[in-house]
Amino acid sequence: MMDATTAEFLKYAAEIREEVNEQLATYATFGDGCPERLEAAIRHSLMAPCKRLRPLLVLSAAETCGSTRRTAMPAACAIEMVHTYSLVHDDLPAMDDDDLRRGLPSCHAAFDEATAILAGDALLTRAFEIIARDQKPTSTAIQCVTELARAAGSCGMVGGQADDLAAEFQAGDVEFLTSIHRRKTGAMLTCCLRLGAISAGGTSAQIESLTTYGGKLGLAFQIVDDLLDITGAEAQIGKKTNQDTEHGKLTFPSILGIEESRQRAEKLIEEAIASLNSFGSRASNLEALAHYVLNRNH
Amino acid sequence: MMDATTAEFLKYAAEIREEVNEQLATYATFGDGCPERLEAAIRHSLMAPCKRLRPLLVLSAAETCGSTRRTAMPAACAIEMVHTYSLVHDDLPAMDDDDLRRGLPSCHAAFDEATAILAGDALLTRAFEIIARDQKPTSTAIQCVTELARAAGSCGMVGGQADDLAAEFQAGDVEFLTSIHRRKTGAMLTCCLRLGAISAGGTSAQIESLTTYGGKLGLAFQIVDDLLDITGAEAQIGKKTNQDTEHGKLTFPSILGIEESRQRAEKLIEEAIASLNSFGSRASNLEALAHYVLNRNH
């Protein structure tokens, strides 16, 4: 049974998703300057139905700091573009070799490898253009570009993807796996919270609290992802399941077992919510989101 | 025989190359945060011996507008990173499938495909980080990020690469080929000039003149590149020759013939130099560079 808080949160998330989709559709319209097939590939991956978790984090963080969603919309869309590019490249045959993504054929499967490589490149490039052009004021835009580039770069997301490839068929403990995921998904999720707070003109203390929240949420998210890969149904999560096991990948359940992984995720979510204390009731959506991340089944 | 102007220009270019290489080596040092193999792949491609034409354009443009090289160094290095990433991805088996680059094994040949994809992604991301962090003042940095993203994106370089793939084994006239190269190499070369001028705080008229120079130089550069692919020796140009013909690619010589292509390049270089009139003697390096682009044999 769904409680009232969850229902309200889901309504809020759906509203944001619609706003974000509308803005992304505009941002992914290039007109005459862009080859048709390239634009089609970009839109195929960017506009595929999905949760828009990262924009939701950005926009909720901005609201939690007392600003509006509109203020942080360019940053929110930019992060979704960076996330999408990473999926497009991650799915390539030379990487995870995944034909299914967001319930649709992945980019290289729907188009071809070369087009998928270029579509990913274009999305990453567009993300920085959007922030530089539309995020206001200029000083905020520069801070957002710097933070996003750092989180997405070789010491962040891309570094985590490289780690991840190297870690296949390799032994490792929880600390090692945590360090991979801090880079691979953690850096970007934390970046969402920070960009939302920065766009909103939040104080250092607010940015700090949201960073803590983001780090814990990110790790919990990854543990739940690993669990869903074992227990989820393919149709529900929109990509093939049991891929990690098949590929011999190091995951939290493979080291800790299902039960302890679950407990660890729960503890992280508790701590994430505790870090929002100073925001009072303004943080209710981020609290609900943390519960949602823990309890999602896709 | 080399004349005095050419000798002086080559000395100037060598000096700049050394400064740029030093700064790039610093920018491509990530420390503990970056997986070793990823950093090695990034450095393999970025630090391979090459002309550093693009930084040379950025820094010369800044000097032509009356500023210093130091002022425009972050933008110059960022553009070289973007250029290098495009080569790394362009060389991939799914794209041009090239095992040799800048006289060394290309990135995926020296490492592996997945690492090459990620190294390219990391270089592109790092470029924007560098500008946002180091290019001063903030208003200039934002303008540089916007211009670079536009030139490198789906209506610029990436769009041109997509065009280029589609144009293999396809008929087309000079206008069609020109439009491809305006995107593929022209947008980035023009961007070099613009970023140099913008970093230097150049006037609109100065930026405009350098944009004209860049457009004409870029197209001449491409025509010479096509000619070198036919006539150049593999050892001299550091990559396989006659690749275009083997791949059935549309080139200027394949449409116009060698002689008319050569004449067209000469005329463009004349026009490029004419557009520098208003700068007087301050433009002497850009003039010499235009002659060099026309007469290079590698």
XYZ file of C-alpha atoms in Angstrom:
596
model
C 0.000 0.000 0.000
C 1.281 3.441 -0.864
C 1.234 6.021 1.923
C 0.255 9.659 1.437
C 3.856 10.964 1.504
C 4.921 8.564 -1.231
C 1.911 9.411 -3.354
C 2.647 13.115 -3.011
C 6.294 12.591 -3.840
C 5.445 10.569 -6.947
C 3.156 13.363 -8.118
C 5.956 15.871 -7.544
C 8.439 13.661 -9.412
C 6.036 13.233 -12.335
C 5.524 16.985 -12.564
C 9.275 17.576 -12.651
C 9.768 14.798 -15.183
C 7.320 16.494 -17.518
C 9.023 19.879 -17.169
C 12.433 18.326 -17.725
C 11.293 16.319 -20.753
C 9.879 19.445 -22.329
C 13.093 21.392 -21.799
C 15.283 18.472 -22.959
C 13.256 18.185 -26.166
C 14.028 21.841 -26.861
C 17.700 21.437 -26.012
C 17.982 18.394 -28.285
C 16.588 20.250 -31.298
C 19.511 21.418 -33.391
C 17.845 22.409 -36.658
C 19.619 22.550 -40.002
C 23.121 22.626 -38.547
C 23.048 19.004 -37.335
C 23.009 15.893 -39.551
C 19.558 14.288 -39.325
C 20.723 10.815 -38.347
C 22.918 12.210 -35.565
C 20.055 14.275 -34.147
C 17.766 11.235 -34.342
C 20.312 9.154 -32.391
C 20.728 11.871 -29.759
C 16.963 12.170 -29.331
C 16.472 8.391 -29.321
C 18.679 8.084 -26.248
C 17.887 11.363 -24.509
C 14.119 11.254 -24.870
C 13.660 7.544 -24.023
C 11.204 7.170 -21.151
C 12.999 7.142 -17.810
C 12.844 8.427 -14.259
C 14.936 11.586 -14.691
C 16.386 10.951 -11.246
C 19.336 13.299 -11.733
C 17.311 16.364 -12.802
C 14.938 15.559 -9.943
C 17.875 15.745 -7.537
C 19.120 19.026 -9.004
C 15.726 20.702 -8.944
C 14.752 19.380 -5.508
C 18.071 20.598 -4.112
C 17.437 24.062 -5.546
C 13.977 24.137 -3.945
C 15.346 22.784 -0.673
C 17.705 25.784 -0.617
C 14.729 28.104 -1.100
C 14.975 28.797 -4.825
C 12.817 27.820 -7.810
C 13.062 24.911 -10.220
C 13.327 27.274 -13.179
C 16.581 28.677 -11.757
C 18.335 25.315 -11.884
C 16.732 23.922 -15.057
C 19.767 24.374 -17.384
C 22.047 22.565 -14.910
C 19.428 19.834 -14.425
C 19.155 19.204 -18.167
C 22.927 19.333 -18.620
C 23.437 16.605 -16.025
C 20.816 14.421 -17.680
C 22.676 14.854 -20.979
C 25.963 13.833 -19.372
C 24.266 10.840 -17.760
C 22.723 9.812 -21.077
C 26.017 10.135 -22.958
C 27.641 7.874 -20.364
C 24.942 5.241 -20.904
C 25.317 5.444 -24.689
C 29.073 4.892 -24.484
C 28.760 2.335 -21.687
C 26.430 0.224 -23.832
C 28.873 0.040 -26.759
C 30.136 -3.420 -27.770
C 33.660 -2.546 -26.602
C 32.293 -1.566 -23.186
C 29.337 -3.323 -21.513
C 27.898 -4.502 -24.843
C 24.256 -3.921 -24.002
C 21.527 -3.943 -26.650
C 18.724 -2.747 -24.428
C 18.466 0.522 -22.519
C 15.560 2.368 -20.967
C 13.258 -0.254 -22.455
C 14.415 0.484 -26.023
C 17.258 -0.727 -28.242
C 20.422 1.014 -27.057
C 21.824 3.711 -29.316
C 24.287 1.567 -31.276
C 21.659 -1.158 -31.686
C 19.066 1.299 -33.039
C 21.594 3.131 -35.225
C 25.216 1.942 -35.494
C 28.375 2.056 -33.417
C 29.912 5.105 -35.066
C 26.704 7.093 -34.701
C 26.407 6.058 -31.048
C 29.974 7.176 -30.316
C 29.271 10.539 -31.944
C 25.845 10.938 -30.317
C 27.486 10.452 -26.917
C 30.199 12.960 -27.766
C 27.579 15.462 -28.920
C 25.516 15.061 -25.751
C 28.520 15.647 -23.505
C 29.496 18.733 -25.494
C 25.936 20.077 -25.541
C 25.712 19.791 -21.751
C 28.499 22.314 -21.268
C 27.083 24.600 -23.938
C 23.698 24.647 -22.188
C 25.144 25.553 -18.799
C 27.467 28.218 -20.224
C 24.679 29.756 -22.282
C 21.640 29.461 -20.024
C 22.672 29.097 -16.398
C 22.620 32.519 -14.724
C 24.476 34.483 -13.405
C 27.825 33.967 -15.148
C 29.677 33.223 -11.913
C 27.212 30.410 -11.136
C 27.534 29.033 -14.647
C 31.324 28.844 -14.376
C 31.082 27.101 -11.016
C 28.587 24.609 -12.471
C 30.807 23.868 -15.497
C 33.789 23.273 -13.219
C 31.875 21.004 -10.834
C 30.180 19.035 -13.587
C 33.432 18.543 -15.520
C 35.205 17.360 -12.382
C 32.406 14.933 -11.444
C 32.110 13.583 -14.982
C 35.837 13.404 -15.731
C 38.709 11.024 -15.240
C 38.733 11.404 -11.445
C 34.939 10.994 -11.399
C 32.493 9.164 -13.620
C 34.837 8.276 -16.494
C 37.467 7.119 -13.996
C 34.814 4.952 -12.351
C 33.878 3.401 -15.682
C 37.535 2.596 -16.304
C 37.798 1.069 -12.802
C 34.663 -0.892 -13.445
C 36.016 -2.471 -16.623
C 39.247 -3.377 -14.856
C 37.358 -4.892 -11.944
C 35.549 -7.504 -14.003
C 36.616 -11.008 -13.045
C 38.711 -9.511 -10.291
C 38.526 -10.017 -6.565
C 38.037 -7.072 -4.244
C 36.608 -6.059 -0.911
C 33.825 -3.666 -0.003
C 36.218 -0.712 0.354
C 37.515 -1.273 -3.172
C 34.006 -1.566 -4.580
C 32.867 1.509 -2.658
C 35.752 3.515 -4.100
C 34.748 2.447 -7.627
C 31.173 3.493 -7.102
C 32.094 6.727 -5.411
C 33.611 7.634 -8.750
C 31.268 5.845 -11.111
C 27.845 6.892 -9.848
C 28.532 8.736 -6.587
C 30.404 11.687 -8.063
C 27.611 12.485 -10.492
C 24.768 12.035 -8.011
C 26.560 14.245 -5.492
C 27.154 16.732 -8.307
C 23.386 16.920 -8.886
C 22.817 18.066 -5.329
C 25.700 20.529 -5.438
C 24.628 22.065 -8.746
C 21.087 22.471 -7.447
C 22.370 24.202 -4.326
C 24.872 26.351 -6.247
C 22.214 27.417 -8.781
C 19.990 28.385 -5.872
C 22.744 30.498 -4.320
C 22.845 28.201 -1.282
C 25.229 28.789 1.642
C 28.401 26.723 2.096
C 26.720 24.877 4.968
C 23.742 24.028 2.765
C 25.983 22.833 -0.060
C 27.911 20.727 2.475
C 24.779 19.088 3.912
C 23.480 18.275 0.455
C 26.880 16.855 -0.522
C 26.712 14.454 2.423
C 23.175 13.502 1.459
C 24.281 12.928 -2.146
C 27.230 10.730 -1.241
C 25.141 8.426 0.932
C 22.213 8.361 -1.459
C 24.561 7.562 -4.337
C 26.087 4.552 -2.638
C 22.683 3.278 -1.522
C 21.468 3.724 -5.087
C 24.306 1.568 -6.376
C 23.718 -1.195 -3.832
C 20.012 -1.252 -4.734
C 21.009 -1.353 -8.421
C 23.184 -4.393 -7.781
C 20.324 -6.050 -5.872
C 17.844 -5.301 -8.657
C 20.192 -6.854 -11.177
C 19.779 -10.120 -9.278
C 16.171 -9.900 -8.225
C 14.498 -7.528 -10.736
C 12.577 -8.612 -13.788
C 13.909 -7.525 -17.165
C 10.702 -5.778 -18.201
C 10.623 -3.725 -15.007
C 14.125 -2.353 -15.124
C 14.269 -1.834 -18.908
C 17.572 -3.602 -19.412
C 18.829 -7.159 -19.213
C 19.113 -8.575 -15.704
C 21.743 -10.844 -14.209
C 24.223 -9.148 -16.519
C 26.646 -8.490 -13.678
C 26.795 -12.120 -12.638
C 27.148 -13.270 -16.244
C 30.019 -10.828 -16.757
C 31.643 -11.879 -13.479
C 31.386 -8.341 -12.142
C 32.201 -7.382 -8.612
C 28.973 -6.272 -6.883
C 27.878 -5.599 -3.305
C 25.703 -8.727 -3.108
C 28.553 -10.842 -4.499
C 30.764 -9.720 -1.598
C 28.278 -9.147 1.236
C 25.335 -11.311 0.273
C 21.828 -10.053 -0.426
C 20.719 -9.526 3.172
C 23.706 -7.536 4.364
C 23.700 -5.451 1.180
C 20.082 -4.588 1.859
C 20.873 -3.583 5.460
C 23.773 -1.437 4.345
C 21.543 0.416 1.853
C 18.961 1.024 4.583
C 21.550 2.469 6.950
C 22.915 4.776 4.254
C 19.429 6.089 3.507
C 18.840 6.791 7.214
C 22.096 8.735 7.368
C 21.293 10.587 4.147
C 17.999 11.756 5.589
C 19.660 12.764 8.868
C 21.987 15.081 6.961
C 18.963 17.108 5.802
C 17.973 18.091 9.373
C 18.882 21.759 9.083
C 16.507 22.293 6.147
C 13.417 21.328 8.185
C 10.269 20.691 6.184
C 11.731 22.159 2.997
C 13.658 18.896 2.613
C 10.565 16.698 2.541
C 10.893 15.898 -1.156
C 14.536 14.861 -0.812
C 13.558 12.695 2.175
C 10.806 11.036 0.188
C 13.218 10.580 -2.697
C 15.680 8.774 -0.434
C 12.949 6.361 0.655
C 11.986 5.892 -2.961
C 15.556 5.030 -4.009
C 15.640 2.350 -1.338
C 12.274 0.854 -2.204
C 12.243 1.146 -5.991
C 11.757 -2.050 -7.949
C 13.029 -0.749 -11.272
C 65.552 26.976 -49.664
C 63.924 28.441 -46.596
C 63.521 32.228 -46.488
C 64.104 34.365 -43.385
C 60.392 34.850 -42.633
C 59.723 31.119 -42.683
C 62.735 30.426 -40.486
C 61.577 33.040 -37.984
C 58.060 31.635 -38.001
C 59.291 28.079 -37.423
C 61.305 29.307 -34.449
C 58.215 31.053 -33.078
C 56.107 27.929 -33.632
C 58.694 25.726 -31.897
C 58.780 28.071 -28.904
C 55.012 27.969 -28.598
C 54.970 24.203 -29.032
C 57.324 23.825 -26.092
C 55.233 26.111 -23.868
C 52.067 24.283 -24.842
C 53.573 20.836 -24.284
C 54.685 21.852 -20.818
C 51.252 23.143 -19.894
C 49.484 20.132 -21.411
C 51.689 17.763 -19.408
C 50.536 19.542 -16.246
C 46.896 19.512 -17.292
C 47.092 15.782 -18.082
C 48.408 14.894 -14.622
C 45.493 13.744 -12.518
C 47.181 12.109 -9.553
C 45.569 9.518 -7.335
C 42.038 10.272 -8.400
C 42.445 8.813 -11.897
C 42.962 5.128 -12.758
C 46.554 4.651 -13.951
C 45.745 2.980 -17.235
C 43.261 5.711 -18.151
C 45.791 8.455 -17.397
C 48.426 6.591 -19.433
C 46.035 6.407 -22.403
C 45.170 10.097 -22.122
C 48.861 11.046 -22.006
C 49.780 8.641 -24.808
C 47.467 10.489 -27.182
C 47.781 14.027 -25.834
C 51.560 14.109 -25.493
C 52.384 12.379 -28.799
C 54.724 14.567 -30.855
C 52.737 16.852 -33.166
C 52.558 20.343 -34.555
C 50.166 21.880 -32.000
C 48.634 23.862 -34.835
C 45.482 24.694 -32.919
C 47.180 26.121 -29.806
C 49.487 28.012 -32.170
C 46.419 29.609 -33.783
C 44.880 30.491 -30.405
C 48.059 32.029 -29.018
C 48.991 33.849 -32.228
C 45.495 35.306 -32.426
C 45.796 36.568 -28.844
C 49.128 38.216 -29.668
C 47.763 39.638 -32.910
C 45.072 41.349 -30.825
C 47.777 42.871 -28.619
C 47.644 40.475 -25.642
C 50.060 37.865 -24.300
C 50.288 34.131 -24.893
C 49.886 33.432 -21.187
C 46.434 35.032 -21.252
C 45.092 32.541 -23.763
C 47.005 29.427 -22.631
C 44.080 27.638 -20.908
C 41.878 28.044 -24.000
C 44.771 26.941 -26.239
C 45.303 23.748 -24.224
C 41.572 23.068 -24.021
C 41.245 23.187 -27.800
C 44.173 20.803 -28.205
C 42.455 18.400 -25.804
C 39.232 18.562 -27.789
C 41.159 18.018 -31.006
C 42.985 15.028 -29.502
C 39.774 13.465 -28.195
C 38.281 13.747 -31.688
C 41.299 11.923 -33.151
C 41.091 9.173 -30.521
C 37.419 8.547 -31.259
C 37.875 9.014 -35.016
C 40.538 6.290 -35.060
C 38.288 3.685 -33.395
C 37.481 0.519 -35.362
C 33.833 1.563 -35.666
C 34.884 4.924 -37.118
C 37.929 5.380 -39.399
C 39.668 2.271 -38.022
C 43.169 3.697 -37.948
C 46.025 2.005 -36.065
C 48.556 4.773 -36.473
C 48.333 8.367 -35.283
C 50.906 11.071 -34.804
C 53.563 8.502 -35.624
C 52.526 6.166 -32.813
C 49.967 3.405 -32.404
C 46.571 5.075 -32.041
C 44.987 4.976 -28.588
C 42.879 1.822 -29.013
C 45.835 0.053 -30.657
C 48.192 0.915 -27.801
C 45.583 0.199 -25.093
C 42.156 -1.179 -25.998
C 38.903 0.080 -27.455
C 37.115 0.670 -24.165
C 40.049 2.607 -22.750
C 40.268 4.697 -25.929
C 36.573 5.571 -25.754
C 36.970 6.621 -22.116
C 40.239 8.494 -22.720
C 38.490 10.533 -25.422
C 35.560 11.222 -23.120
C 37.937 12.287 -20.350
C 39.876 14.648 -22.637
C 36.704 16.366 -23.841
C 35.488 16.779 -20.271
C 38.863 18.024 -19.049
C 38.923 20.700 -21.758
C 35.854 22.388 -20.324
C 37.136 22.046 -16.773
C 40.396 23.771 -17.729
C 38.682 26.743 -19.357
C 36.150 27.139 -16.552
C 38.833 26.922 -13.880
C 41.772 28.763 -15.444
C 40.598 31.131 -18.166
C 40.156 34.608 -16.693
C 38.033 36.671 -16.193
C 34.858 34.642 -15.622
C 32.944 36.400 -18.402
C 35.669 35.421 -20.893
C 35.684 31.841 -19.619
C 31.947 31.497 -20.148
C 32.201 32.898 -23.642
C 35.039 30.463 -24.415
C 33.071 27.462 -23.090
C 30.068 28.448 -25.191
C 32.094 28.977 -28.365
C 34.145 25.811 -27.939
C 31.084 23.669 -27.203
C 29.304 25.041 -30.239
C 32.298 24.491 -32.532
C 32.935 20.983 -31.192
C 29.292 19.889 -31.017
C 26.681 18.372 -33.289
C 26.418 21.447 -35.504
C 30.232 21.663 -35.646
C 32.977 19.077 -35.425
C 30.900 16.074 -34.316
C 28.298 16.905 -36.955
C 31.081 17.024 -39.535
C 32.360 13.614 -38.454
C 28.853 12.205 -38.831
C 28.574 13.796 -42.291
C 31.933 12.409 -43.192
C 30.957 8.822 -42.332
C 27.754 9.184 -44.321
C 29.663 10.600 -47.292
C 31.868 7.556 -47.795
C 31.133 5.818 -51.074
C 28.761 8.664 -51.887
C 28.821 11.136 -54.742
C 28.829 14.855 -54.051
C 29.940 18.191 -55.431
C 32.390 20.752 -54.079
C 29.668 22.677 -52.234
C 28.630 19.519 -50.389
C 32.223 18.665 -49.488
C 32.893 22.254 -48.403
C 29.882 22.152 -46.099
C 31.173 18.928 -44.524
C 34.589 20.411 -43.891
C 33.212 23.704 -42.661
C 31.772 21.573 -39.856
C 34.434 18.923 -39.507
C 37.632 20.969 -39.377
C 36.575 24.527 -40.192
C 34.458 25.139 -37.109
C 37.283 24.152 -34.758
C 40.024 26.039 -36.597
C 37.866 29.156 -36.689
C 37.133 28.610 -33.005
C 40.898 28.734 -32.280
C 41.134 32.211 -33.740
C 38.000 33.399 -31.983
C 39.058 32.054 -28.588
C 42.455 33.698 -28.959
C 40.820 37.019 -29.786
C 38.199 36.689 -27.044
C 40.833 35.785 -24.428
C 42.779 38.875 -25.515
C 39.747 41.084 -25.092
C 39.720 41.837 -28.832
C 37.132 44.146 -30.441
C 34.203 42.774 -32.458
C 35.929 43.934 -35.643
C 39.102 42.064 -34.664
C 37.163 38.903 -33.826
C 35.355 39.197 -37.156
C 38.590 39.576 -39.179
C 40.140 36.585 -37.446
C 36.976 34.555 -38.032
C 37.264 35.222 -41.766
C 40.932 34.264 -41.664
C 40.100 31.078 -39.777
C 37.362 29.982 -42.166
C 39.577 30.348 -45.210
C 42.622 28.847 -43.532
C 40.540 25.892 -42.345
C 39.262 25.025 -45.786
C 42.741 25.425 -47.315
C 44.087 23.184 -44.559
C 41.586 20.468 -45.477
C 42.347 20.650 -49.179
C 46.077 20.358 -48.430
C 45.296 17.427 -46.126
C 43.453 15.661 -48.930
C 46.375 16.348 -51.276
C 48.899 15.031 -48.751
C 46.880 11.854 -48.351
C 47.557 11.172 -52.021
C 51.070 12.532 -52.382
C 52.560 12.387 -48.871
C 54.796 9.622 -47.548
C 53.536 7.645 -44.555
C 56.586 8.387 -42.446
C 56.262 12.113 -43.009
C 52.642 12.535 -42.078
C 52.617 10.022 -39.224
C 49.577 8.097 -40.378
C 48.712 5.774 -43.228
C 48.398 7.465 -46.616
C 45.951 6.817 -49.413
C 43.449 5.904 -46.753
C 40.808 8.172 -48.259
C 41.018 6.561 -51.682
C 40.982 3.072 -50.176
C 37.884 3.964 -48.151
C 36.204 5.528 -51.198
C 35.992 8.852 -49.425
C 34.888 12.034 -51.076
C 37.870 14.442 -51.213
C 38.691 17.682 -53.020
C 41.201 16.023 -55.391
C 38.671 13.276 -56.183
C 36.205 15.921 -57.378
C 38.439 18.714 -58.691
C 41.673 16.933 -59.555
C 45.033 17.633 -57.965
C 45.895 20.794 -59.908
C 42.638 22.653 -59.353
C 42.575 21.624 -55.691
C 46.030 23.114 -55.300
C 44.941 26.362 -56.974
C 41.899 26.616 -54.776
C 44.020 26.208 -51.644
C 46.370 28.944 -52.853
C 43.528 31.366 -53.478
C 42.038 30.705 -50.022
C 45.394 31.399 -48.375
C 45.693 34.710 -50.266
C 42.235 35.710 -49.078
C 42.992 34.598 -45.521
C 46.052 36.821 -45.433
C 44.109 39.756 -46.930
C 41.643 39.554 -44.041
C 44.470 40.361 -41.619
C 45.147 43.802 -43.173
C 43.836 45.873 -40.299
C 46.300 44.280 -37.843
C 49.361 45.537 -39.743
C 52.677 43.999 -38.755
C 51.212 42.370 -35.609
C 49.687 39.748 -37.916
C 53.011 38.618 -39.355
C 52.975 35.274 -37.531
C 49.461 34.441 -38.710
C 50.518 35.385 -42.240
C 53.548 33.114 -42.047
C 51.358 30.383 -40.609
C 49.003 30.619 -43.577
C 51.928 30.181 -45.958
C 53.128 27.264 -43.877
C 49.741 25.506 -44.008
C 49.824 25.759 -47.775
C 53.376 24.510 -48.155
C 53.585 21.864 -45.437
C 54.511 18.363 -46.500
C 53.306 16.560 -43.401
